[in-house]
Coordinates of C-alpha atoms in Angstrom, one line a residue:
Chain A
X1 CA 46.2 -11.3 -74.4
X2 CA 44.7 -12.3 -71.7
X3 CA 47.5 -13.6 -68.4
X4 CA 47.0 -14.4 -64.9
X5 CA 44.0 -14.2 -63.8
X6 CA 43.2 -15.2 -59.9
X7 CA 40.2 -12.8 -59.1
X8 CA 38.2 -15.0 -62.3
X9 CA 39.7 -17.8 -61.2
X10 CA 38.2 -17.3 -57.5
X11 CA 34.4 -17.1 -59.3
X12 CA 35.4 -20.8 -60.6
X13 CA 35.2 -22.2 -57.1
X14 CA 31.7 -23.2 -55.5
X15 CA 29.2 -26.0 -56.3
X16 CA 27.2 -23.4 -59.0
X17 CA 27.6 -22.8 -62.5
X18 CA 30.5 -20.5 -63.4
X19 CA 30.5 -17.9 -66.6
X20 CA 34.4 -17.9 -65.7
X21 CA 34.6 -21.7 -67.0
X22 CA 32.2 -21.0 -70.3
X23 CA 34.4 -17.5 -70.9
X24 CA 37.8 -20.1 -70.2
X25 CA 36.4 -23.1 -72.7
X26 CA 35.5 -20.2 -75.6
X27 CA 39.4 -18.5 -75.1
X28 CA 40.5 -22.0 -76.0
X29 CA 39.0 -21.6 -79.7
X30 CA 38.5 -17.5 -80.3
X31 CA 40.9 -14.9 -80.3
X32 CA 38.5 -12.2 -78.9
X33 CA 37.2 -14.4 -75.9
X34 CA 40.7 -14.8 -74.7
X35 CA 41.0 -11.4 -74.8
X36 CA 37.7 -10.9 -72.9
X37 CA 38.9 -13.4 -70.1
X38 CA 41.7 -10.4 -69.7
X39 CA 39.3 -7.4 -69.9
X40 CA 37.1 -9.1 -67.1
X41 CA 39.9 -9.5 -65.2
X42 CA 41.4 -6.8 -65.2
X43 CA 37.8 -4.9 -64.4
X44 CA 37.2 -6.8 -61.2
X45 CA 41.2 -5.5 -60.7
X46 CA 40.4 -2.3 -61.3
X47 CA 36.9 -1.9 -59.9
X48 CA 35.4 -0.3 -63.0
X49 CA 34.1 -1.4 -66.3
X50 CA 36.1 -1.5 -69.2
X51 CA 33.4 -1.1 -71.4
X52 CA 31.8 1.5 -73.2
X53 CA 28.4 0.8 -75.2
X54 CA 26.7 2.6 -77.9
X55 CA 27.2 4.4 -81.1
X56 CA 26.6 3.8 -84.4
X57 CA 26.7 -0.2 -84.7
X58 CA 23.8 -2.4 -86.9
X59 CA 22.8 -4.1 -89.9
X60 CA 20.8 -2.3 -92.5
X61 CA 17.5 -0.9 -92.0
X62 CA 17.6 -2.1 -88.3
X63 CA 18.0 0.6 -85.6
X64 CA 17.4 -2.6 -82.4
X65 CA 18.8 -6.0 -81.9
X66 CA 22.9 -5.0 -82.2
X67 CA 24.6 -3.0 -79.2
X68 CA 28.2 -1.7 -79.5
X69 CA 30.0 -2.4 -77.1
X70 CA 33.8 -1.2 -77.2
X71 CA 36.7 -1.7 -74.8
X72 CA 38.9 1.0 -73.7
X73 CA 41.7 -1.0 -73.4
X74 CA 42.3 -2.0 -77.0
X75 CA 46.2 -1.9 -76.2
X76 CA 46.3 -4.5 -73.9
X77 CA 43.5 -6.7 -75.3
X78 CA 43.1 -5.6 -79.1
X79 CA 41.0 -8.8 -80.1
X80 CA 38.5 -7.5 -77.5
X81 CA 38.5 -3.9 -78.8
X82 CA 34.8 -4.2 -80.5
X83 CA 32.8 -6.8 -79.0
X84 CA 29.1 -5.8 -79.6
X85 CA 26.5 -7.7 -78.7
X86 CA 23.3 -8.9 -81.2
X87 CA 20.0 -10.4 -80.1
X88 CA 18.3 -13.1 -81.7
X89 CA 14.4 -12.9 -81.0
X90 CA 13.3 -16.0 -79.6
X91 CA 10.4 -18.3 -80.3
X92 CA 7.4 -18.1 -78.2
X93 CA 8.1 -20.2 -75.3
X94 CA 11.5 -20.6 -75.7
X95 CA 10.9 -23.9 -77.6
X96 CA 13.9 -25.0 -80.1
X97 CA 15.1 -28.3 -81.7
X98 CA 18.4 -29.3 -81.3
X99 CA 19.2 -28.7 -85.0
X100 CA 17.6 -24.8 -84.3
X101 CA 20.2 -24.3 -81.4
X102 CA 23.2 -26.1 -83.1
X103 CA 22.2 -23.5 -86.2
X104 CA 22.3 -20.6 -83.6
X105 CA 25.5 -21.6 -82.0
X106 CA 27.5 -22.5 -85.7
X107 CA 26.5 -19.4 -86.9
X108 CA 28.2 -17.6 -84.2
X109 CA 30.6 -20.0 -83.8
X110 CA 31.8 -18.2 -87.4
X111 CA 30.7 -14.9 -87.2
X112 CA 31.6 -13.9 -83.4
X113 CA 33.4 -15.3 -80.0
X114 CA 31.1 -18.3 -79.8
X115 CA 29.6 -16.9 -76.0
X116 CA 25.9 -17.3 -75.5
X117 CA 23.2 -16.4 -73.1
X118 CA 20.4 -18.5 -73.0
X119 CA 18.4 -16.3 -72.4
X120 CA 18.9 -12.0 -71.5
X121 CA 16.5 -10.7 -69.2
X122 CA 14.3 -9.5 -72.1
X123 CA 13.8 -13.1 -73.2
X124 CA 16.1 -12.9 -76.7
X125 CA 19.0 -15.5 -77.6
X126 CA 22.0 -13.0 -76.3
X127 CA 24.8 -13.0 -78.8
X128 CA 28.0 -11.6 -76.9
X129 CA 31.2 -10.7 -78.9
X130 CA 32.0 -9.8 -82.5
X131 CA 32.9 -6.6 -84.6
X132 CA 31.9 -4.6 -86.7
X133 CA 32.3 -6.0 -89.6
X134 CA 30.9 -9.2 -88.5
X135 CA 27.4 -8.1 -87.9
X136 CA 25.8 -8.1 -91.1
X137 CA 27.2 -11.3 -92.5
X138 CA 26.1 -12.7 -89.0
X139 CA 22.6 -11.8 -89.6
X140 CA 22.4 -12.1 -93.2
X141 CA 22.9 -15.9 -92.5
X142 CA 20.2 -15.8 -89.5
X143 CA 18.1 -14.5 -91.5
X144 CA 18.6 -17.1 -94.2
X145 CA 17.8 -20.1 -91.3
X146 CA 14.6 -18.3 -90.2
X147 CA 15.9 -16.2 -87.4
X148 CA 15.8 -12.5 -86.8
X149 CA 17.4 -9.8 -84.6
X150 CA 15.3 -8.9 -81.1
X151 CA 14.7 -5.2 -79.8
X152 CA 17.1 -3.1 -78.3
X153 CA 17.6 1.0 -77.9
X154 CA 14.1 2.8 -77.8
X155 CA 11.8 0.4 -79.2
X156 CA 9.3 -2.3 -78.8
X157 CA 11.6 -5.1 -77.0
X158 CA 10.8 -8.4 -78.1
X159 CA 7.8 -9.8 -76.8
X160 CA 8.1 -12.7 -74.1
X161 CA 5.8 -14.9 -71.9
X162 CA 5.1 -17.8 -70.3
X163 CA 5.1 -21.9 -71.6
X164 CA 0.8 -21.5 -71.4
X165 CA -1.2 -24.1 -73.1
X166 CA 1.7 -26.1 -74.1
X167 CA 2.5 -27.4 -70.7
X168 CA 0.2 -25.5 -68.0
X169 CA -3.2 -26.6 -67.8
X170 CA -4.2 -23.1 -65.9
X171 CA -3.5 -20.9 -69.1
X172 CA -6.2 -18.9 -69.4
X173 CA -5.4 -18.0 -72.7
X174 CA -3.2 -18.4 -75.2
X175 CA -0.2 -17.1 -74.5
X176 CA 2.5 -18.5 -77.2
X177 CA -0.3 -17.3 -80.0
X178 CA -0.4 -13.9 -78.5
X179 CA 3.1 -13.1 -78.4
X180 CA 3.8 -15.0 -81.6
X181 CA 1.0 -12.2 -83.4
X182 CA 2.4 -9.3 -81.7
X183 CA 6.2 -10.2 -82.7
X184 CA 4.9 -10.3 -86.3
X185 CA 2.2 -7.4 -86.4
X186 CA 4.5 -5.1 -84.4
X187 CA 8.2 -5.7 -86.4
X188 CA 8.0 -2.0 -87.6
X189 CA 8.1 -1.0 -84.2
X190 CA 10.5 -3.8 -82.6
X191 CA 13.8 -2.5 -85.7
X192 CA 12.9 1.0 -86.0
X193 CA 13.4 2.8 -82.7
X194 CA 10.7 6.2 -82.8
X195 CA 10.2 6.3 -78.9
X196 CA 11.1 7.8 -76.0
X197 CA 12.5 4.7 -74.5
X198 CA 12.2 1.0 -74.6
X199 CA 9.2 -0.2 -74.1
X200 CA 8.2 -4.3 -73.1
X201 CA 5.0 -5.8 -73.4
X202 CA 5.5 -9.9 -71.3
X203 CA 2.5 -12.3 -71.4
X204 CA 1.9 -14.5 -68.1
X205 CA -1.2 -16.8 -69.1
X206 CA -2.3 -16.8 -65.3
X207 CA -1.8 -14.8 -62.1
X208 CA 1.0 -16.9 -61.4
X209 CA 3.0 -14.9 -63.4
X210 CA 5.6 -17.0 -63.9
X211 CA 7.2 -14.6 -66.3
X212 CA 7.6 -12.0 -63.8
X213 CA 5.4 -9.5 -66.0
X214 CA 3.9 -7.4 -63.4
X215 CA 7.4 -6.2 -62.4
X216 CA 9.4 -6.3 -65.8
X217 CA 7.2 -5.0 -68.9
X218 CA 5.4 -1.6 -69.5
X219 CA 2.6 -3.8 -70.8
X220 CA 1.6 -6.5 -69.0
X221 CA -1.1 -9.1 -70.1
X222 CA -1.7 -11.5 -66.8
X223 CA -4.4 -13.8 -67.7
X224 CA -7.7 -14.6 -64.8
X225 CA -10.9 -15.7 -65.5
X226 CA -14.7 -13.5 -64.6
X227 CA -16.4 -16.7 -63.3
X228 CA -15.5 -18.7 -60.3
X229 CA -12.8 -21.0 -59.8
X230 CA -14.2 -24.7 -59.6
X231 CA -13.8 -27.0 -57.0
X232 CA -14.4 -30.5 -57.0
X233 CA -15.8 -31.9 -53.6
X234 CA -14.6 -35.4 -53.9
X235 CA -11.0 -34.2 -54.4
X236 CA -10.8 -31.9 -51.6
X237 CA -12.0 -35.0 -49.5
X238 CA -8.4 -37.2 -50.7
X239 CA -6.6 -34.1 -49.6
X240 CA -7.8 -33.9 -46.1
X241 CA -7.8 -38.0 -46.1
X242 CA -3.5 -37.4 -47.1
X243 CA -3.8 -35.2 -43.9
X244 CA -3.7 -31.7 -45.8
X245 CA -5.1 -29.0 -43.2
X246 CA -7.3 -27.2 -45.4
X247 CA -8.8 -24.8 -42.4
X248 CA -5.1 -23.9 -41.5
X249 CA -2.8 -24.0 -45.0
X250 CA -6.0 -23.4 -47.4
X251 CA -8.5 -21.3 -46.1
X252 CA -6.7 -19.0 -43.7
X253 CA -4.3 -18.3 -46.4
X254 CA -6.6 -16.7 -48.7
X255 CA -6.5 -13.6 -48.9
X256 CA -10.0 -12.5 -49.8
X257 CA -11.4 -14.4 -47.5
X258 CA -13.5 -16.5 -50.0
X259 CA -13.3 -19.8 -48.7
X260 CA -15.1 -21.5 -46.0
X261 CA -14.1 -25.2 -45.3
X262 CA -17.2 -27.4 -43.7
X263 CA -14.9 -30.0 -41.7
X264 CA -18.4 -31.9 -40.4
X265 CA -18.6 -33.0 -44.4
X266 CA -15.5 -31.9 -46.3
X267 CA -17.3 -29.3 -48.5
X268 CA -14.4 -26.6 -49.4
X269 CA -16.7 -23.5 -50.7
X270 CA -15.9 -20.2 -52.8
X271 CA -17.6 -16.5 -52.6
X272 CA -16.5 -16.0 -56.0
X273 CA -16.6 -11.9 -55.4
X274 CA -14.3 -12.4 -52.6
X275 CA -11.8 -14.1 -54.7
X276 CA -8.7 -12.5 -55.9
X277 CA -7.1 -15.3 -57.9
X278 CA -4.0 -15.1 -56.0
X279 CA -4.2 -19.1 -56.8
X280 CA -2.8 -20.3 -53.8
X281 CA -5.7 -22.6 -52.7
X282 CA -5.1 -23.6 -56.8
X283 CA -1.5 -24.0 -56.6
X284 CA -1.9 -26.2 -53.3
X285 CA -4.9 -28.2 -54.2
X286 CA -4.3 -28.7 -58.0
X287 CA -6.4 -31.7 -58.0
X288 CA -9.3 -30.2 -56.5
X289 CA -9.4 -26.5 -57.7
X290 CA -9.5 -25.3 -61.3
X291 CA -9.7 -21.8 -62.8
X292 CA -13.0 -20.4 -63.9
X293 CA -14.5 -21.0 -67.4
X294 CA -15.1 -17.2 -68.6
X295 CA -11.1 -16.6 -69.1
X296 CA -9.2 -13.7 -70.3
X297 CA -6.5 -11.3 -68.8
X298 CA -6.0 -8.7 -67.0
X299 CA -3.8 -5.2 -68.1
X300 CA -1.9 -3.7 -66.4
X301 CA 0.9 -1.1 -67.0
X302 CA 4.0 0.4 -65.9
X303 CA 6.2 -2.2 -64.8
X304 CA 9.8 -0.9 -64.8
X305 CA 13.6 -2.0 -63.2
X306 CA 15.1 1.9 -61.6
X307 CA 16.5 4.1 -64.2
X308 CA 15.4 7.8 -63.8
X309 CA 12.9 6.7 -61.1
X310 CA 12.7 3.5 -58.5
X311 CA 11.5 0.3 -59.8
X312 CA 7.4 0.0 -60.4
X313 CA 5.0 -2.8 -60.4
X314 CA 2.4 -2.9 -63.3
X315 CA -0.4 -1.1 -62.1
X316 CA -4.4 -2.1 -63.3
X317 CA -5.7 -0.3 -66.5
X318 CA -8.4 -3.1 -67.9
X319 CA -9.9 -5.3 -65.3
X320 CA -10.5 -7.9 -68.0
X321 CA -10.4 -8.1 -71.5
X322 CA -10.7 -11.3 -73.8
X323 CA -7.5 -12.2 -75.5
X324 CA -8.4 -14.1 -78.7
X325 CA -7.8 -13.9 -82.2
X326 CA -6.7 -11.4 -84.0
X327 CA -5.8 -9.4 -80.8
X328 CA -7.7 -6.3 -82.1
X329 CA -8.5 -5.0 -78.7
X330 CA -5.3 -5.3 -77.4
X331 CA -3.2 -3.9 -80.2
X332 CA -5.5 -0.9 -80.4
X333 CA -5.1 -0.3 -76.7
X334 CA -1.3 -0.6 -77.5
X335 CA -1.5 1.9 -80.2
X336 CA -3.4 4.5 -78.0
X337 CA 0.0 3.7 -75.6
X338 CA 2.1 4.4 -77.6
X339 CA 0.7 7.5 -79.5
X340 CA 0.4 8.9 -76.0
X341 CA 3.4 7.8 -74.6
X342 CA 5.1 9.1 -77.9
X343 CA 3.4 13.1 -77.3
X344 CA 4.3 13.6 -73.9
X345 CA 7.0 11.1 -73.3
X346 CA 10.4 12.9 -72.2
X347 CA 14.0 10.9 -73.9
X348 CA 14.5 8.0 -72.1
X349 CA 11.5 7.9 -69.8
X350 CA 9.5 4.8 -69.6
X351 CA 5.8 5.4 -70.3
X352 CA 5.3 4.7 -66.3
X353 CA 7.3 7.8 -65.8
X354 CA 5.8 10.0 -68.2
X355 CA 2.2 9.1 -66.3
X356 CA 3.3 9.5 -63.0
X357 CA 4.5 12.9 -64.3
X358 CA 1.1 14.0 -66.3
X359 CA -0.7 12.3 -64.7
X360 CA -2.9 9.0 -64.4
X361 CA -6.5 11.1 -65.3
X362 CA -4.7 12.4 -68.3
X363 CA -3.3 9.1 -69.4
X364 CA -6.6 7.6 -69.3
X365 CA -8.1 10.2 -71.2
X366 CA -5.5 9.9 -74.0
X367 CA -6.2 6.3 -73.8
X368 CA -9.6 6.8 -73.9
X369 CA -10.6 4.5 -70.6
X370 CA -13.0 5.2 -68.2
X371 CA -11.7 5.1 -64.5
X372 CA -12.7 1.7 -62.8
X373 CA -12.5 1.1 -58.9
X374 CA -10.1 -1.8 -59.9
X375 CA -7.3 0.8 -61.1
X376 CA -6.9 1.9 -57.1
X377 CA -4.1 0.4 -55.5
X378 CA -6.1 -2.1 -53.0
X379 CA -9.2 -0.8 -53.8
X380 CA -10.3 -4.0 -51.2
X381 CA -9.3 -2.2 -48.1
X382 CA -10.1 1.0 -49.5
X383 CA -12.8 2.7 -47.7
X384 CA -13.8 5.1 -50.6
X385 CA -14.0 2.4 -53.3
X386 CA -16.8 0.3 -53.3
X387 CA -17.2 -2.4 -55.6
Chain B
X1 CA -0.1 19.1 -91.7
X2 CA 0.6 19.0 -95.7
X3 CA -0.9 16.7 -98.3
X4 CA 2.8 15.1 -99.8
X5 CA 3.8 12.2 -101.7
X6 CA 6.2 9.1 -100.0
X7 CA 8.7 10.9 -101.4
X8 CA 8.7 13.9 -101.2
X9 CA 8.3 13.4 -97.4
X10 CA 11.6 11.3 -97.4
X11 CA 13.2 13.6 -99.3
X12 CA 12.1 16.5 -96.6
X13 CA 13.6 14.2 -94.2
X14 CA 16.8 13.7 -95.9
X15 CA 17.3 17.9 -96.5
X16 CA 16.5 18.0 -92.6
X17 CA 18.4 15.6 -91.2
X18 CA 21.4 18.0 -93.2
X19 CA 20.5 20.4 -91.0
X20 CA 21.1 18.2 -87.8
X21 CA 23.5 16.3 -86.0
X22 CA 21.3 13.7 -84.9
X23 CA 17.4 13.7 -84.3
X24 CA 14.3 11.8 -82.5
X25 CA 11.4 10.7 -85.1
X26 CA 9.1 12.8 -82.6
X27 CA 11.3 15.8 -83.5
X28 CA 11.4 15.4 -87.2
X29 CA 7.8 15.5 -87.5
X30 CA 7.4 18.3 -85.5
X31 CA 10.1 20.4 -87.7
X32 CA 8.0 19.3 -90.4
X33 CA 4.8 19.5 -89.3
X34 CA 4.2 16.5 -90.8
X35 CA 1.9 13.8 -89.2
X36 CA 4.3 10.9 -86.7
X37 CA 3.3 8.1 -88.2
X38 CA 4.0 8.8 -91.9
X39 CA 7.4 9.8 -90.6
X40 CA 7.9 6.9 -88.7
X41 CA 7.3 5.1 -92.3
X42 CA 9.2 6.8 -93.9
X43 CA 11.8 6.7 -91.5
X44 CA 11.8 2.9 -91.9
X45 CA 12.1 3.2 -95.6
X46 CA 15.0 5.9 -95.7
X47 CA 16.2 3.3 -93.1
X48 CA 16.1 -0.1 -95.6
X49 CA 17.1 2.1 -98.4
X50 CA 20.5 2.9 -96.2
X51 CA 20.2 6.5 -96.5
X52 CA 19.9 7.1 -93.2
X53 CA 21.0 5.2 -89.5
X54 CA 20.5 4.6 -85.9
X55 CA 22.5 6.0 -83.2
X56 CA 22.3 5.0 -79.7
X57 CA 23.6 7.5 -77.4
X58 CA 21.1 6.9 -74.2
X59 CA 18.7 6.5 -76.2
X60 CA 17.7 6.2 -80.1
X61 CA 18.3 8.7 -83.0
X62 CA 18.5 8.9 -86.8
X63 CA 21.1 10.7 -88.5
X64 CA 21.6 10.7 -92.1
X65 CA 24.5 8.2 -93.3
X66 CA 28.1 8.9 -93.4

């Protein structure tokens, strides 16, 4: 059982949210996250985790969504001995009712400690704290109010992107559909793990990324359009009439160089080649600047956090590809991925790895994709690509 | 490759994974010389049935139930 415990206490003080207080409010109910307030403790004490993860811990015919997580100090803190962690995949855009998160939180209100995180890095409901025994029960009833478990271990993590449609008017395609049909066509591959690692496909719906996809998924779907961004003349005049410096914050901040901003009439114009929908002149003149018409996305693949290399941004493989209904084109290109990825793929190394260690010209091949200037790294300042 | 039933496969799979400690899906296939993605299915199915379970040891494997 948990006693003193000054170093959590410390984390308490400050104007920000403190996991100390949640962790403090949950001993006051549950055995096992009183116990965890004195594993945590004692870790920060000690310098060194406590815990050990891994094993054999699930529900049936599931090898994702549960990790094991055990203490190895079950003498001094046996409510805390197992206290694995399950995933919950969330809906597309992270949008609940309150009745779907009260669900959530009852059910492991009964089943486990009652801790949350809203939401893990992958994007899933995190579950933290129960044992064993505990799991199938807990999903058997999550199951029976619509929920299921997310990825974890080597497979398909569950997909994640951005609000799109629903609340951004510069989706440039549908991001909540896409990632709702690739959670559903691709379960096989999110519960059974067959890979050499995990694998993480995020949908940003415009090069704003707000998901952060280029740095965090293996597959990364950014959405841009083929035509030219619109402006609309009148507008840009009420920005410079507020006293917005177009020449100075618009136009020398772009970085193609595609704008030109005639101050004798007020005209903002676009070389749409020159364009590389960085959207800043979008972002800053919302009013006056749209995205183009011809929409679709961008892939790109590779992104990765440091685990047997450094961390990777996404890198180009399709220029453009239109992202509608059914997604054929995109899941095929996935299958190729992963059939590749699958071959030559060494345990535990993310497909980014496995290509910077065959080799990009071999990976394309397997893919069956044509080398395109657009797959150079600044293939803009490059002198040797032209395009 | 051979030209087996759904369950004969499976079974192949379970008198394998006898013979191991733990495995990858990759491996299995390649022991068998069976084609991946039938043994990925299969795999699943062994998997619902609860013959077999996932291990997670830094990284994923299969290993037949204790």
């Amino acid at each position: 059982m948990a006693g003193d415990t000054p170093m959590l206490d410390d984390l308490e003080k400050g104007p920000w949210p403190s996991f100390v207080k949640e962790m403090k409010r949950a001993a006051k109910k549950n055995k096992a996250a009183e116990d965890l307030v004195g594993v945590v403790e004692l870790s920060y004490k000690d310098k060194i985790t406590h815990w050990k993860h891994g094993g054999i811990v699930g529900v049936t015919g599931y090898g994702g969504g549960v990790i094991g997580r055990y203490s190895d100090v079950p003498e001094q803190f046996p409510n805390a001995e197992q206290f694995h962690t399950m995933r919950i995949n969330h809906p597309s855009g992270w949008f609940y009712n309150t009745k779907s998160l009260r669900t959530v939180c009852d059910i492991w209100e009964k089943h486990g400690s009652g801790l949350t995180n809203f939401h893990g890095s992958t994007g899933d409901i995190i579950l933290l704290g129960t044992k064993t025994e505990n799991l199938q029960p807990a999903f058997d009833e999550y199951i029976e109010h619509g929920f299921d478990l997310g990825g974890s271990g080597s497979v398909l993590r569950s997909p994640s992107g951005c609000v799109g449609p629903a609340r951004c008017e510069w989706a440039c395609f549908d991001s909540l559909d896409l990632i709702y049909d690739l959670t559903q066509s691709f379960q096989d591959e999110l519960h059974r793990p067959r890979w050499p690692y995990k694998f993480k496909i995020k949908a940003s719906a415009c090069p704003n990324d707000c998901v952060a996809a280029i740095a965090r998924a293996d597959f990364t779907i950014i959405g841009t359009w083929r035509d030219s961004l619109s402006i609309n003349q009148e507008e840009v005049k009420v920005y410079a009439e507020k006293g917005m410096n177009i020449q100075k914050d618009i136009v020398a901040n772009c970085p193609g160089s595609a704008l030109t901003y005639d101050e004798s009439n007020g005209e903002l114009h676009v070389q749409p080649e020159d364009c590389v929908r960085c959207m800043h002149c979008i972002n800053k003149m919302s009013k006056a600047i749209k995205i183009g018409k011809d929409r679709g996305a961008t892939i790109l693949v590779g992104g990765k956090a440091p685990i047997l290399k450094g961390a990777f941004l996404s890198f180009v493989l399709v220029p453009f590809m239109k992202i509608e209904p059914p997604y054929t084109e995109i899941k095929d290109l996935l299958f190729k991925i992963w059939d590749w990825w699958d071959e030559h793929g060494r345990n535990r190394e993310r497909v980014a790895e496995t290509i910077g260690r065959r080799g990009f010209k071999e990976f394309l091949k397997g893919v069956d994709l044509k080398p395109v200037p657009q797959m150079v790294k600044h293939p803009r300042t490059n002198p040797f690509v032209f395009f | 490759m051979s030209d087996i039933t759904s369950d004969e496969l499976k079974q192949k799979i379970l008198d394998h994974l006898k013979t191991v400690d733990k495995t990858k899906n990759r491996d299995v296939a390649k022991a068998l010389d069976e084609e991946k993605r039938m043994v990925d299915k299969a795999i699943g199915e062994l998997a619902t049935e609860g013959k077999i379970e996932y291990l997670y040891l830094n990284g994923s494997y299969i290993t037949l139930k204790k």
